């Protein structure tokens, strides 16, 4: 089971005790995957369709708890996929459908061959607890979350820009920096920052998924921290080795062209030590000198040797 499916399964098993939160969650689910359906010779009915069995059961439970409506879940094959089912819930009674829409503050607007549902009045999401329930409902029917082991990505796919902006604004009330992008014909509300995805899971009350994601984030941050340190140390080692190789080349040239005995005592001493201890650091070389010299002093002498070697090569490089 994917991480996204685990989150949805956990959320599908949670039902708010407050009726106003149940209505808010159902309002989001109806808005995202519900429509008004007119069957031949019958009054308009309210239809909810989803490809997730747990989500269909959650819709069924909310309808029963909130409106005391018992209806059936019809299972059919997805015409666009070889595998997978479509779960449909139909409230055929016109009065019951109208009561649900009125309570959930939804309105039907003609969209293609269906009457899509829109949240017409924000009274249903006036409280913060209802806003959380609304986000949970929208994610359940139209959302997904990537495997955090690979990357962080949370999204809710909306049919229209109006619905996407609505969800974005609700998230922003909790300081979630949600963005919107047009993907094919859908508007996608997405969040890519790991800490904010953790915040969203907390808002939706997916506490088990939140803890799993936090554990993964901690491990990834530890690995990244170790990798950064290793990379930094490796880069420093390469830098030190390359510098030592260049220093030895310069000293060999000086030895060949004029001899180390012609150098001042300080330069002669550091040159011989560098040849004898090619892997020593500047600090270690300074400790071997008599009297001892600090890193800056050793570096100064080695620079003098480098400049001298450059002169012997006939170069015109400026003194560093």
PDB file of N, CA, C and O in Angstrom, residues 182-245:
ATOM      1  N   UNK A 182      -1.797  24.748 -13.183  1.00  0.00           N
ATOM      2  CA  UNK A 182      -2.720  24.150 -14.147  1.00  0.00           C
ATOM      3  C   UNK A 182      -2.056  22.924 -14.752  1.00  0.00           C
ATOM      4  O   UNK A 182      -0.979  23.015 -15.335  1.00  0.00           O
ATOM      5  N   UNK A 183      -2.669  21.759 -14.572  1.00  0.00           N
ATOM      6  CA  UNK A 183      -2.134  20.510 -15.117  1.00  0.00           C
ATOM      7  C   UNK A 183      -3.195  19.906 -16.038  1.00  0.00           C
ATOM      8  O   UNK A 183      -4.237  19.464 -15.577  1.00  0.00           O
ATOM      9  N   UNK A 184      -2.894  19.912 -17.334  1.00  0.00           N
ATOM     10  CA  UNK A 184      -3.872  19.497 -18.340  1.00  0.00           C
ATOM     11  C   UNK A 184      -5.127  20.347 -18.162  1.00  0.00           C
ATOM     12  O   UNK A 184      -5.101  21.540 -18.333  1.00  0.00           O
ATOM     13  N   UNK A 185      -6.245  19.744 -17.776  1.00  0.00           N
ATOM     14  CA  UNK A 185      -7.477  20.520 -17.622  1.00  0.00           C
ATOM     15  C   UNK A 185      -7.870  20.696 -16.160  1.00  0.00           C
ATOM     16  O   UNK A 185      -8.971  21.174 -15.863  1.00  0.00           O
ATOM     17  N   UNK A 186      -6.974  20.336 -15.265  1.00  0.00           N
ATOM     18  CA  UNK A 186      -7.287  20.427 -13.837  1.00  0.00           C
ATOM     19  C   UNK A 186      -6.403  21.465 -13.159  1.00  0.00           C
ATOM     20  O   UNK A 186      -5.287  21.749 -13.610  1.00  0.00           O
ATOM     21  N   UNK A 187      -6.913  22.009 -12.070  1.00  0.00           N
ATOM     22  CA  UNK A 187      -6.149  22.950 -11.253  1.00  0.00           C
ATOM     23  C   UNK A 187      -5.703  22.213  -9.987  1.00  0.00           C
ATOM     24  O   UNK A 187      -6.523  21.635  -9.280  1.00  0.00           O
ATOM     25  N   UNK A 188      -4.391  22.229  -9.750  1.00  0.00           N
ATOM     26  CA  UNK A 188      -3.818  21.452  -8.661  1.00  0.00           C
ATOM     27  C   UNK A 188      -3.311  22.379  -7.556  1.00  0.00           C
ATOM     28  O   UNK A 188      -2.475  23.246  -7.802  1.00  0.00           O
ATOM     29  N   UNK A 189      -3.836  22.186  -6.363  1.00  0.00           N
ATOM     30  CA  UNK A 189      -3.331  22.890  -5.179  1.00  0.00           C
ATOM     31  C   UNK A 189      -2.244  22.008  -4.570  1.00  0.00           C
ATOM     32  O   UNK A 189      -2.505  20.847  -4.253  1.00  0.00           O
ATOM     33  N   UNK A 190      -1.031  22.549  -4.426  1.00  0.00           N
ATOM     34  CA  UNK A 190       0.057  21.684  -3.971  1.00  0.00           C
ATOM     35  C   UNK A 190       0.935  22.358  -2.919  1.00  0.00           C
ATOM     36  O   UNK A 190       1.017  23.586  -2.834  1.00  0.00           O
ATOM     37  N   UNK A 191       1.595  21.508  -2.127  1.00  0.00           N
ATOM     38  CA  UNK A 191       2.562  21.942  -1.109  1.00  0.00           C
ATOM     39  C   UNK A 191       3.767  21.033  -1.230  1.00  0.00           C
ATOM     40  O   UNK A 191       3.619  19.812  -1.303  1.00  0.00           O
ATOM     41  N   UNK A 192       4.976  21.608  -1.250  1.00  0.00           N
ATOM     42  CA  UNK A 192       6.181  20.803  -1.427  1.00  0.00           C
ATOM     43  C   UNK A 192       7.129  20.842  -0.218  1.00  0.00           C
ATOM     44  O   UNK A 192       8.110  20.113  -0.202  1.00  0.00           O
ATOM     45  N   UNK A 193       6.853  21.682   0.734  1.00  0.00           N
ATOM     46  CA  UNK A 193       7.743  21.825   1.890  1.00  0.00           C
ATOM     47  C   UNK A 193       7.388  20.782   2.949  1.00  0.00           C
ATOM     48  O   UNK A 193       6.245  20.691   3.392  1.00  0.00           O
ATOM     49  N   UNK A 194       8.381  19.975   3.337  1.00  0.00           N
ATOM     50  CA  UNK A 194       8.132  18.862   4.253  1.00  0.00           C
ATOM     51  C   UNK A 194       7.459  19.262   5.555  1.00  0.00           C
ATOM     52  O   UNK A 194       6.502  18.614   5.997  1.00  0.00           O
ATOM     53  N   UNK A 195       7.927  20.346   6.175  1.00  0.00           N
ATOM     54  CA  UNK A 195       7.369  20.776   7.462  1.00  0.00           C
ATOM     55  C   UNK A 195       5.902  21.180   7.308  1.00  0.00           C
ATOM     56  O   UNK A 195       5.081  20.930   8.198  1.00  0.00           O
ATOM     57  N   UNK A 196       5.547  21.793   6.174  1.00  0.00           N
ATOM     58  CA  UNK A 196       4.167  22.215   5.962  1.00  0.00           C
ATOM     59  C   UNK A 196       3.261  21.023   5.660  1.00  0.00           C
ATOM     60  O   UNK A 196       2.077  21.043   6.007  1.00  0.00           O
ATOM     61  N   UNK A 197       3.808  19.991   5.021  1.00  0.00           N
ATOM     62  CA  UNK A 197       3.022  18.772   4.799  1.00  0.00           C
ATOM     63  C   UNK A 197       2.736  18.094   6.140  1.00  0.00           C
ATOM     64  O   UNK A 197       1.634  17.584   6.370  1.00  0.00           O
ATOM     65  N   UNK A 198       3.717  18.103   7.025  1.00  0.00           N
ATOM     66  CA  UNK A 198       3.503  17.588   8.385  1.00  0.00           C
ATOM     67  C   UNK A 198       2.388  18.373   9.062  1.00  0.00           C
ATOM     68  O   UNK A 198       1.504  17.804   9.715  1.00  0.00           O
ATOM     69  N   UNK A 199       2.405  19.698   8.891  1.00  0.00           N
ATOM     70  CA  UNK A 199       1.366  20.559   9.460  1.00  0.00           C
ATOM     71  C   UNK A 199      -0.013  20.191   8.909  1.00  0.00           C
ATOM     72  O   UNK A 199      -0.996  20.118   9.652  1.00  0.00           O
ATOM     73  N   UNK A 200      -0.078  19.931   7.596  1.00  0.00           N
ATOM     74  CA  UNK A 200      -1.351  19.554   6.978  1.00  0.00           C
ATOM     75  C   UNK A 200      -1.863  18.222   7.512  1.00  0.00           C
ATOM     76  O   UNK A 200      -3.065  18.071   7.774  1.00  0.00           O
ATOM     77  N   UNK A 201      -0.980  17.260   7.678  1.00  0.00           N
ATOM     78  CA  UNK A 201      -1.393  15.966   8.239  1.00  0.00           C
ATOM     79  C   UNK A 201      -1.942  16.146   9.648  1.00  0.00           C
ATOM     80  O   UNK A 201      -2.917  15.493  10.036  1.00  0.00           O
ATOM     81  N   UNK A 202      -1.326  17.046  10.399  1.00  0.00           N
ATOM     82  CA  UNK A 202      -1.822  17.334  11.736  1.00  0.00           C
ATOM     83  C   UNK A 202      -3.194  17.995  11.699  1.00  0.00           C
ATOM     84  O   UNK A 202      -4.064  17.667  12.500  1.00  0.00           O
ATOM     85  N   UNK A 203      -3.384  18.918  10.765  1.00  0.00           N
ATOM     86  CA  UNK A 203      -4.675  19.592  10.631  1.00  0.00           C
ATOM     87  C   UNK A 203      -5.786  18.608  10.287  1.00  0.00           C
ATOM     88  O   UNK A 203      -6.910  18.713  10.773  1.00  0.00           O
ATOM     89  N   UNK A 204      -5.442  17.616   9.434  1.00  0.00           N
ATOM     90  CA  UNK A 204      -6.437  16.621   9.018  1.00  0.00           C
ATOM     91  C   UNK A 204      -6.607  15.505  10.043  1.00  0.00           C
ATOM     92  O   UNK A 204      -7.433  14.627   9.877  1.00  0.00           O
ATOM     93  N   UNK A 205      -5.752  15.510  11.089  1.00  0.00           N
ATOM     94  CA  UNK A 205      -5.776  14.506  12.159  1.00  0.00           C
ATOM     95  C   UNK A 205      -5.292  13.132  11.688  1.00  0.00           C
ATOM     96  O   UNK A 205      -5.746  12.111  12.198  1.00  0.00           O
ATOM     97  N   UNK A 206      -4.364  13.134  10.748  1.00  0.00           N
ATOM     98  CA  UNK A 206      -3.721  11.881  10.329  1.00  0.00           C
ATOM     99  C   UNK A 206      -2.473  11.700  11.203  1.00  0.00           C
ATOM    100  O   UNK A 206      -1.337  11.826  10.737  1.00  0.00           O
ATOM    101  N   UNK A 207      -2.680  11.408  12.474  1.00  0.00           N
ATOM    102  CA  UNK A 207      -1.586  11.428  13.454  1.00  0.00           C
ATOM    103  C   UNK A 207      -0.558  10.317  13.235  1.00  0.00           C
ATOM    104  O   UNK A 207       0.637  10.519  13.447  1.00  0.00           O
ATOM    105  N   UNK A 208      -1.019   9.136  12.829  1.00  0.00           N
ATOM    106  CA  UNK A 208      -0.081   8.029  12.576  1.00  0.00           C
ATOM    107  C   UNK A 208       0.803   8.361  11.388  1.00  0.00           C
ATOM    108  O   UNK A 208       2.031   8.207  11.434  1.00  0.00           O
ATOM    109  N   UNK A 209       0.187   8.845  10.308  1.00  0.00           N
ATOM    110  CA  UNK A 209       0.951   9.234   9.113  1.00  0.00           C
ATOM    111  C   UNK A 209       1.910  10.373   9.440  1.00  0.00           C
ATOM    112  O   UNK A 209       3.039  10.413   8.931  1.00  0.00           O
ATOM    113  N   UNK A 210       1.460  11.295  10.285  1.00  0.00           N
ATOM    114  CA  UNK A 210       2.314  12.421  10.692  1.00  0.00           C
ATOM    115  C   UNK A 210       3.579  11.922  11.378  1.00  0.00           C
ATOM    116  O   UNK A 210       4.693  12.366  11.061  1.00  0.00           O
ATOM    117  N   UNK A 211       3.433  10.981  12.326  1.00  0.00           N
ATOM    118  CA  UNK A 211       4.592  10.447  13.043  1.00  0.00           C
ATOM    119  C   UNK A 211       5.527   9.699  12.091  1.00  0.00           C
ATOM    120  O   UNK A 211       6.753   9.818  12.185  1.00  0.00           O
ATOM    121  N   UNK A 212       4.948   8.936  11.155  1.00  0.00           N
ATOM    122  CA  UNK A 212       5.773   8.209  10.176  1.00  0.00           C
ATOM    123  C   UNK A 212       6.564   9.177   9.308  1.00  0.00           C
ATOM    124  O   UNK A 212       7.755   8.962   9.043  1.00  0.00           O
ATOM    125  N   UNK A 213       5.893  10.252   8.876  1.00  0.00           N
ATOM    126  CA  UNK A 213       6.570  11.242   8.043  1.00  0.00           C
ATOM    127  C   UNK A 213       7.659  11.972   8.821  1.00  0.00           C
ATOM    128  O   UNK A 213       8.752  12.214   8.308  1.00  0.00           O
ATOM    129  N   UNK A 214       7.377  12.299  10.069  1.00  0.00           N
ATOM    130  CA  UNK A 214       8.377  12.972  10.899  1.00  0.00           C
ATOM    131  C   UNK A 214       9.610  12.098  11.094  1.00  0.00           C
ATOM    132  O   UNK A 214      10.745  12.587  11.037  1.00  0.00           O
ATOM    133  N   UNK A 215       9.396  10.802  11.339  1.00  0.00           N
ATOM    134  CA  UNK A 215      10.534   9.890  11.497  1.00  0.00           C
ATOM    135  C   UNK A 215      11.378   9.844  10.229  1.00  0.00           C
ATOM    136  O   UNK A 215      12.622   9.843  10.284  1.00  0.00           O
ATOM    137  N   UNK A 216      10.711   9.795   9.083  1.00  0.00           N
ATOM    138  CA  UNK A 216      11.429   9.773   7.807  1.00  0.00           C
ATOM    139  C   UNK A 216      12.198  11.071   7.606  1.00  0.00           C
ATOM    140  O   UNK A 216      13.353  11.066   7.165  1.00  0.00           O
ATOM    141  N   UNK A 217      11.551  12.209   7.951  1.00  0.00           N
ATOM    142  CA  UNK A 217      12.221  13.507   7.805  1.00  0.00           C
ATOM    143  C   UNK A 217      13.469  13.590   8.672  1.00  0.00           C
ATOM    144  O   UNK A 217      14.507  14.088   8.241  1.00  0.00           O
ATOM    145  N   UNK A 218      13.376  13.100   9.916  1.00  0.00           N
ATOM    146  CA  UNK A 218      14.526  13.146  10.827  1.00  0.00           C
ATOM    147  C   UNK A 218      15.676  12.309  10.269  1.00  0.00           C
ATOM    148  O   UNK A 218      16.835  12.746  10.260  1.00  0.00           O
ATOM    149  N   UNK A 219      15.357  11.106   9.793  1.00  0.00           N
ATOM    150  CA  UNK A 219      16.395  10.232   9.232  1.00  0.00           C
ATOM    151  C   UNK A 219      17.031  10.858   7.996  1.00  0.00           C
ATOM    152  O   UNK A 219      18.256  10.813   7.824  1.00  0.00           O
ATOM    153  N   UNK A 220      16.196  11.458   7.129  1.00  0.00           N
ATOM    154  CA  UNK A 220      16.729  12.081   5.918  1.00  0.00           C
ATOM    155  C   UNK A 220      17.625  13.272   6.258  1.00  0.00           C
ATOM    156  O   UNK A 220      18.671  13.465   5.639  1.00  0.00           O
ATOM    157  N   UNK A 221      17.204  14.069   7.247  1.00  0.00           N
ATOM    158  CA  UNK A 221      18.015  15.220   7.652  1.00  0.00           C
ATOM    159  C   UNK A 221      19.339  14.775   8.249  1.00  0.00           C
ATOM    160  O   UNK A 221      20.383  15.402   8.019  1.00  0.00           O
ATOM    161  N   UNK A 222      19.315  13.668   9.015  1.00  0.00           N
ATOM    162  CA  UNK A 222      20.556  13.143   9.590  1.00  0.00           C
ATOM    163  C   UNK A 222      21.489  12.659   8.487  1.00  0.00           C
ATOM    164  O   UNK A 222      22.696  12.939   8.495  1.00  0.00           O
ATOM    165  N   UNK A 223      20.904  11.918   7.509  1.00  0.00           N
ATOM    166  CA  UNK A 223      21.728  11.434   6.390  1.00  0.00           C
ATOM    167  C   UNK A 223      22.313  12.601   5.595  1.00  0.00           C
ATOM    168  O   UNK A 223      23.494  12.580   5.223  1.00  0.00           O
ATOM    169  N   UNK A 224      21.476  13.615   5.353  1.00  0.00           N
ATOM    170  CA  UNK A 224      21.944  14.774   4.590  1.00  0.00           C
ATOM    171  C   UNK A 224      23.047  15.513   5.331  1.00  0.00           C
ATOM    172  O   UNK A 224      24.010  15.987   4.723  1.00  0.00           O
ATOM    173  N   UNK A 225      22.890  15.611   6.664  1.00  0.00           N
ATOM    174  CA  UNK A 225      23.897  16.290   7.472  1.00  0.00           C
ATOM    175  C   UNK A 225      25.229  15.549   7.425  1.00  0.00           C
ATOM    176  O   UNK A 225      26.296  16.155   7.259  1.00  0.00           O
ATOM    177  N   UNK A 226      25.147  14.215   7.552  1.00  0.00           N
ATOM    178  CA  UNK A 226      26.367  13.394   7.482  1.00  0.00           C
ATOM    179  C   UNK A 226      27.012  13.522   6.108  1.00  0.00           C
ATOM    180  O   UNK A 226      28.243  13.682   5.983  1.00  0.00           O
ATOM    181  N   UNK A 227      26.196  13.469   5.059  1.00  0.00           N
ATOM    182  CA  UNK A 227      26.718  13.578   3.695  1.00  0.00           C
ATOM    183  C   UNK A 227      27.405  14.918   3.465  1.00  0.00           C
ATOM    184  O   UNK A 227      28.451  14.988   2.820  1.00  0.00           O
ATOM    185  N   UNK A 228      26.786  15.993   3.995  1.00  0.00           N
ATOM    186  CA  UNK A 228      27.389  17.320   3.841  1.00  0.00           C
ATOM    187  C   UNK A 228      28.758  17.387   4.517  1.00  0.00           C
ATOM    188  O   UNK A 228      29.710  17.933   3.961  1.00  0.00           O
ATOM    189  N   UNK A 229      28.836  16.809   5.732  1.00  0.00           N
ATOM    190  CA  UNK A 229      30.110  16.824   6.450  1.00  0.00           C
ATOM    191  C   UNK A 229      31.168  16.005   5.724  1.00  0.00           C
ATOM    192  O   UNK A 229      32.325  16.418   5.603  1.00  0.00           O
ATOM    193  N   UNK A 230      30.748  14.817   5.238  1.00  0.00           N
ATOM    194  CA  UNK A 230      31.690  13.958   4.505  1.00  0.00           C
ATOM    195  C   UNK A 230      32.167  14.660   3.243  1.00  0.00           C
ATOM    196  O   UNK A 230      33.369  14.657   2.923  1.00  0.00           O
ATOM    197  N   UNK A 231      31.232  15.273   2.521  1.00  0.00           N
ATOM    198  CA  UNK A 231      31.597  15.978   1.284  1.00  0.00           C
ATOM    199  C   UNK A 231      32.541  17.138   1.564  1.00  0.00           C
ATOM    200  O   UNK A 231      33.483  17.385   0.798  1.00  0.00           O
ATOM    201  N   UNK A 232      32.250  17.847   2.666  1.00  0.00           N
ATOM    202  CA  UNK A 232      33.096  18.978   3.031  1.00  0.00           C
ATOM    203  C   UNK A 232      34.506  18.508   3.393  1.00  0.00           C
ATOM    204  O   UNK A 232      35.499  19.084   2.940  1.00  0.00           O
ATOM    205  N   UNK A 233      34.568  17.429   4.200  1.00  0.00           N
ATOM    206  CA  UNK A 233      35.880  16.898   4.587  1.00  0.00           C
ATOM    207  C   UNK A 233      36.631  16.350   3.382  1.00  0.00           C
ATOM    208  O   UNK A 233      37.850  16.536   3.252  1.00  0.00           O
ATOM    209  N   UNK A 234      35.919  15.682   2.483  1.00  0.00           N
ATOM    210  CA  UNK A 234      36.552  15.149   1.277  1.00  0.00           C
ATOM    211  C   UNK A 234      37.110  16.278   0.418  1.00  0.00           C
ATOM    212  O   UNK A 234      38.228  16.181  -0.112  1.00  0.00           O
ATOM    213  N   UNK A 235      36.313  17.354   0.281  1.00  0.00           N
ATOM    214  CA  UNK A 235      36.772  18.502  -0.511  1.00  0.00           C
ATOM    215  C   UNK A 235      38.016  19.127   0.113  1.00  0.00           C
ATOM    216  O   UNK A 235      38.959  19.504  -0.597  1.00  0.00           O
ATOM    217  N   UNK A 236      38.026  19.225   1.454  1.00  0.00           N
ATOM    218  CA  UNK A 236      39.199  19.793   2.138  1.00  0.00           C
ATOM    219  C   UNK A 236      40.433  18.910   1.955  1.00  0.00           C
ATOM    220  O   UNK A 236      41.540  19.417   1.774  1.00  0.00           O
ATOM    221  N   UNK A 237      40.221  17.587   2.002  1.00  0.00           N
ATOM    222  CA  UNK A 237      41.346  16.656   1.802  1.00  0.00           C
ATOM    223  C   UNK A 237      41.911  16.804   0.395  1.00  0.00           C
ATOM    224  O   UNK A 237      43.138  16.882   0.193  1.00  0.00           O
ATOM    225  N   UNK A 238      41.002  16.865  -0.602  1.00  0.00           N
ATOM    226  CA  UNK A 238      41.456  17.036  -1.990  1.00  0.00           C
ATOM    227  C   UNK A 238      42.227  18.346  -2.158  1.00  0.00           C
ATOM    228  O   UNK A 238      43.252  18.387  -2.843  1.00  0.00           O
ATOM    229  N   UNK A 239      41.705  19.389  -1.515  1.00  0.00           N
ATOM    230  CA  UNK A 239      42.360  20.685  -1.604  1.00  0.00           C
ATOM    231  C   UNK A 239      43.757  20.642  -0.987  1.00  0.00           C
ATOM    232  O   UNK A 239      44.731  21.171  -1.551  1.00  0.00           O
ATOM    233  N   UNK A 240      43.828  19.993   0.182  1.00  0.00           N
ATOM    234  CA  UNK A 240      45.120  19.880   0.874  1.00  0.00           C
ATOM    235  C   UNK A 240      46.113  19.050   0.063  1.00  0.00           C
ATOM    236  O   UNK A 240      47.294  19.411  -0.077  1.00  0.00           O
ATOM    237  N   UNK A 241      45.650  17.912  -0.484  1.00  0.00           N
ATOM    238  CA  UNK A 241      46.514  17.034  -1.281  1.00  0.00           C
ATOM    239  C   UNK A 241      47.013  17.752  -2.525  1.00  0.00           C
ATOM    240  O   UNK A 241      48.208  17.699  -2.865  1.00  0.00           O
ATOM    241  N   UNK A 242      46.101  18.443  -3.232  1.00  0.00           N
ATOM    242  CA  UNK A 242      46.480  19.160  -4.445  1.00  0.00           C
ATOM    243  C   UNK A 242      47.505  20.249  -4.150  1.00  0.00           C
ATOM    244  O   UNK A 242      48.457  20.458  -4.915  1.00  0.00           O
ATOM    245  N   UNK A 243      47.302  20.947  -3.015  1.00  0.00           N
ATOM    246  CA  UNK A 243      48.244  21.997  -2.620  1.00  0.00           C
ATOM    247  C   UNK A 243      49.612  21.403  -2.301  1.00  0.00           C
ATOM    248  O   UNK A 243      50.654  21.946  -2.705  1.00  0.00           O
ATOM    249  N   UNK A 244      49.618  20.260  -1.603  1.00  0.00           N
ATOM    250  CA  UNK A 244      50.885  19.610  -1.244  1.00  0.00           C
ATOM    251  C   UNK A 244      51.643  19.137  -2.487  1.00  0.00           C
ATOM    252  O   UNK A 244      52.875  19.267  -2.571  1.00  0.00           O
ATOM    253  N   UNK A 245      50.905  18.578  -3.438  1.00  0.00           N
ATOM    254  CA  UNK A 245      51.523  18.121  -4.686  1.00  0.00           C
ATOM    255  C   UNK A 245      52.187  19.286  -5.411  1.00  0.00           C
ATOM    256  O   UNK A 245      53.314  19.191  -5.905  1.00  0.00           O
TER     257      UNK A 245
END
